[in-house]
Amino acid sequence: MHQTRWAINPFRQSGVFPLPSTAPVRAFHRSLPGYQPTPLVRRPVLARELGIADLYVKYEGTRFGLGAFKGLGGSWALHRLLETRPGSFTTVSTASEGNHGRAVAWAARLMKVPCVIFLPAHAAPERIENIKGEGATVVLVDGGYEDAVRRCDQESRARGWQIISDVGYDGYLEIPPLVVEGYSTLYQEIDEQLAAAGWAAPGLVMIPGGVGGILHAGVDHYRAREPAPRIVGVEPREGDCLTESLLSPGGEPATAAGTRETSMACLNCGEVSLPSWPSIRRGVDAVLAIEDRWAEEGVRRLFRATPPDEAIEAGSSGAAATGGLLALTADLGCRDLARTLGVGPDTVALVVCTEGPIDRRDFERIIGG
Ligand SMILES: Cc1ncc(COP(=O)(O)O)c(C=O)c1O
């Protein structure tokens, strides 16, 4: 079995990268039914167990009743398209491992646009049902996520459907940055929640990486300030396209080297989103590709809380950033990375927990283990 792997970013640039105002994004999200900031949960006991000063968990399991953060991106992208290209399409589509598809289906229902979602045939039944429950048509595609992306692209072009994908690739680069812009609300909320609670700003931010969109949004948010926290992307060892890209000659987008078998289903991506890569490449401090056992231990540590810590229910993709933090503090193979990042008793860490236990059976398996 492959072991945890990491890369310190040799392409990181110093300085501040100003960000256009994200206030309109926040105002739009506030206007949606069911909008509420998701919780920022402080876990001081877990922090002590990990040997750090404090730990915050931004918990996306309650976002818009969709179980994951993805509604922020899909809704904003569709809204912008309806504003800027009215009448130019009658149906929207996307490929997904589940969460983004559900998010686009939900947004399409709200905005009254027909929707078709392409999923890999191995997608968990709950995920398929959740998308159908939003009124979308589901097309199951043999193969993995990238096969679903290709099929969605071909069929949508043939039929004139508007693709709202969270991954950008050659020939489709414009819309994924809108999805990423939508994620900015999550980080704005964190700033407000820290300020309202009077809690210290984090010095270390751990963000999960699939195609890199939520990491891109985090990098843009935190690198627009000085001092910026250390930012670490966390991905599955077996779906390690971010690590491969940082380690490639010249830091060019590269394909995952792992087996693509992982319980972090939503992070199981073979290729980074092309329009997200420049921000990640110049702004992230490091990426960490973890084995499933760390994400699953993350699920258990979030769930089994010692008071006053509150229990958190997360899926294994959702708990990946927590798993990354566990690996940073306990995996001997991460010692040099932890030292470079300055992880120690003074560290205040933030983990972005992107998903609740949508795949209930997998959650029960992990908690039982
Ligand atoms: C729960 C969850 N976490 C993290 C991610 C990773 O986001 P990105 O693909 O933008 O890197 C996804 C993507 O679908 C997801 O569903």
Tab-separated table of N, CA and C and ligand atoms in Angstrom, residues 67-70 96-100 127 166 183 208-215 242 266-267 269 317-318 354-355, ligand 1:
chain	number	residue	atom	x	y	z
A	67	GLY	N	-25.997	18.687	2.528
A	67	GLY	CA	-24.998	17.785	3.098
A	67	GLY	C	-23.555	18.127	2.784
A	68	ALA	N	-23.321	19.126	1.913
A	68	ALA	CA	-21.943	19.475	1.537
A	68	ALA	C	-21.897	20.926	1.068
A	69	PHE	N	-20.680	21.441	0.933
A	69	PHE	CA	-20.496	22.870	0.612
A	69	PHE	C	-20.854	23.238	-0.815
A	70	LYS	N	-21.056	22.246	-1.664
A	70	LYS	CA	-21.080	22.487	-3.107
A	70	LYS	C	-22.186	23.417	-3.593
A	96	SER	N	-20.311	14.630	-12.092
A	96	SER	CA	-20.046	14.783	-10.661
A	96	SER	C	-19.779	13.430	-10.047
A	97	GLU	N	-19.105	13.457	-8.867
A	97	GLU	CA	-19.055	12.257	-8.027
A	97	GLU	C	-20.303	12.229	-7.143
A	98	GLY	N	-21.055	13.300	-7.117
A	98	GLY	CA	-22.285	13.310	-6.322
A	98	GLY	C	-22.648	14.680	-5.797
A	99	ASN	N	-21.740	15.306	-5.049
A	99	ASN	CA	-22.114	16.548	-4.366
A	99	ASN	C	-22.322	17.720	-5.306
A	100	HIS	N	-21.430	17.900	-6.257
A	100	HIS	CA	-21.599	19.023	-7.179
A	100	HIS	C	-22.853	18.810	-8.032
A	127	ARG	N	-26.451	9.046	-3.110
A	127	ARG	CA	-26.082	10.205	-3.918
A	127	ARG	C	-26.969	10.275	-5.162
A	166	ASP	N	-17.521	21.887	-12.170
A	166	ASP	CA	-16.549	22.442	-11.218
A	166	ASP	C	-15.126	22.141	-11.658
A	183	TYR	N	-17.608	29.636	-3.787
A	183	TYR	CA	-17.114	29.075	-2.516
A	183	TYR	C	-16.613	30.161	-1.562
A	208	PRO	N	-9.447	20.356	1.850
A	208	PRO	CA	-9.385	19.166	0.999
A	208	PRO	C	-9.287	19.543	-0.473
A	209	GLY	N	-8.724	18.645	-1.250
A	209	GLY	CA	-8.572	18.876	-2.679
A	209	GLY	C	-9.087	17.704	-3.489
A	210	GLY	N	-10.014	17.994	-4.390
A	210	GLY	CA	-10.434	17.038	-5.409
A	210	GLY	C	-9.821	17.523	-6.708
A	211	VAL	N	-10.580	18.362	-7.437
A	211	VAL	CA	-9.998	19.015	-8.620
A	211	VAL	C	-9.339	20.337	-8.245
A	212	GLY	N	-9.484	20.753	-6.985
A	212	GLY	CA	-8.755	21.933	-6.511
A	212	GLY	C	-9.586	23.196	-6.354
A	213	GLY	N	-10.894	23.124	-6.569
A	213	GLY	CA	-11.708	24.332	-6.533
A	213	GLY	C	-11.825	24.963	-5.150
A	214	ILE	N	-12.121	24.142	-4.149
A	214	ILE	CA	-12.299	24.695	-2.796
A	214	ILE	C	-10.931	25.134	-2.235
A	215	LEU	N	-9.878	24.475	-2.678
A	215	LEU	CA	-8.521	24.891	-2.288
A	215	LEU	C	-8.174	26.222	-2.970
A	242	LEU	N	-2.877	16.791	-7.247
A	242	LEU	CA	-2.271	18.057	-6.810
A	242	LEU	C	-0.795	17.838	-6.462
A	266	CYS	N	-15.282	11.746	-3.016
A	266	CYS	CA	-15.459	13.058	-3.657
A	266	CYS	C	-14.123	13.712	-3.990
A	267	LEU	N	-13.048	13.155	-3.479
A	267	LEU	CA	-11.721	13.730	-3.747
A	267	LEU	C	-10.953	12.872	-4.746
A	269	CYS	N	-9.975	12.395	-7.759
A	269	CYS	CA	-9.883	13.080	-9.048
A	269	CYS	C	-8.505	12.838	-9.655
A	317	SER	N	-14.621	12.047	2.787
A	317	SER	CA	-14.085	13.172	2.003
A	317	SER	C	-14.117	14.431	2.871
A	318	GLY	N	-15.208	14.592	3.604
A	318	GLY	CA	-15.353	15.756	4.476
A	318	GLY	C	-14.295	15.809	5.557
A	354	THR	N	-15.867	19.442	4.634
A	354	THR	CA	-16.714	19.826	3.512
A	354	THR	C	-18.009	19.043	3.384
A	355	GLU	N	-18.181	18.007	4.200
A	355	GLU	CA	-19.319	17.117	3.939
A	355	GLU	C	-19.764	16.392	5.203
B	1	LIG	C1	-17.300	16.735	0.136
B	1	LIG	C2	-16.295	17.275	-0.799
B	1	LIG	N1	-15.156	17.746	-0.306
B	1	LIG	C3	-14.203	18.267	-1.092
B	1	LIG	C4	-14.359	18.308	-2.457
B	1	LIG	C5	-13.244	18.826	-3.284
B	1	LIG	O1	-13.543	19.996	-3.947
B	1	LIG	P1	-12.745	20.384	-5.267
B	1	LIG	O2	-13.110	19.346	-6.283
B	1	LIG	O3	-13.230	21.733	-5.564
B	1	LIG	O4	-11.304	20.303	-4.941
B	1	LIG	C6	-15.546	17.839	-3.029
B	1	LIG	C7	-15.743	17.881	-4.480
B	1	LIG	O5	-16.697	17.378	-4.996
B	1	LIG	C8	-16.548	17.321	-2.182
B	1	LIG	O6	-17.700	16.869	-2.657
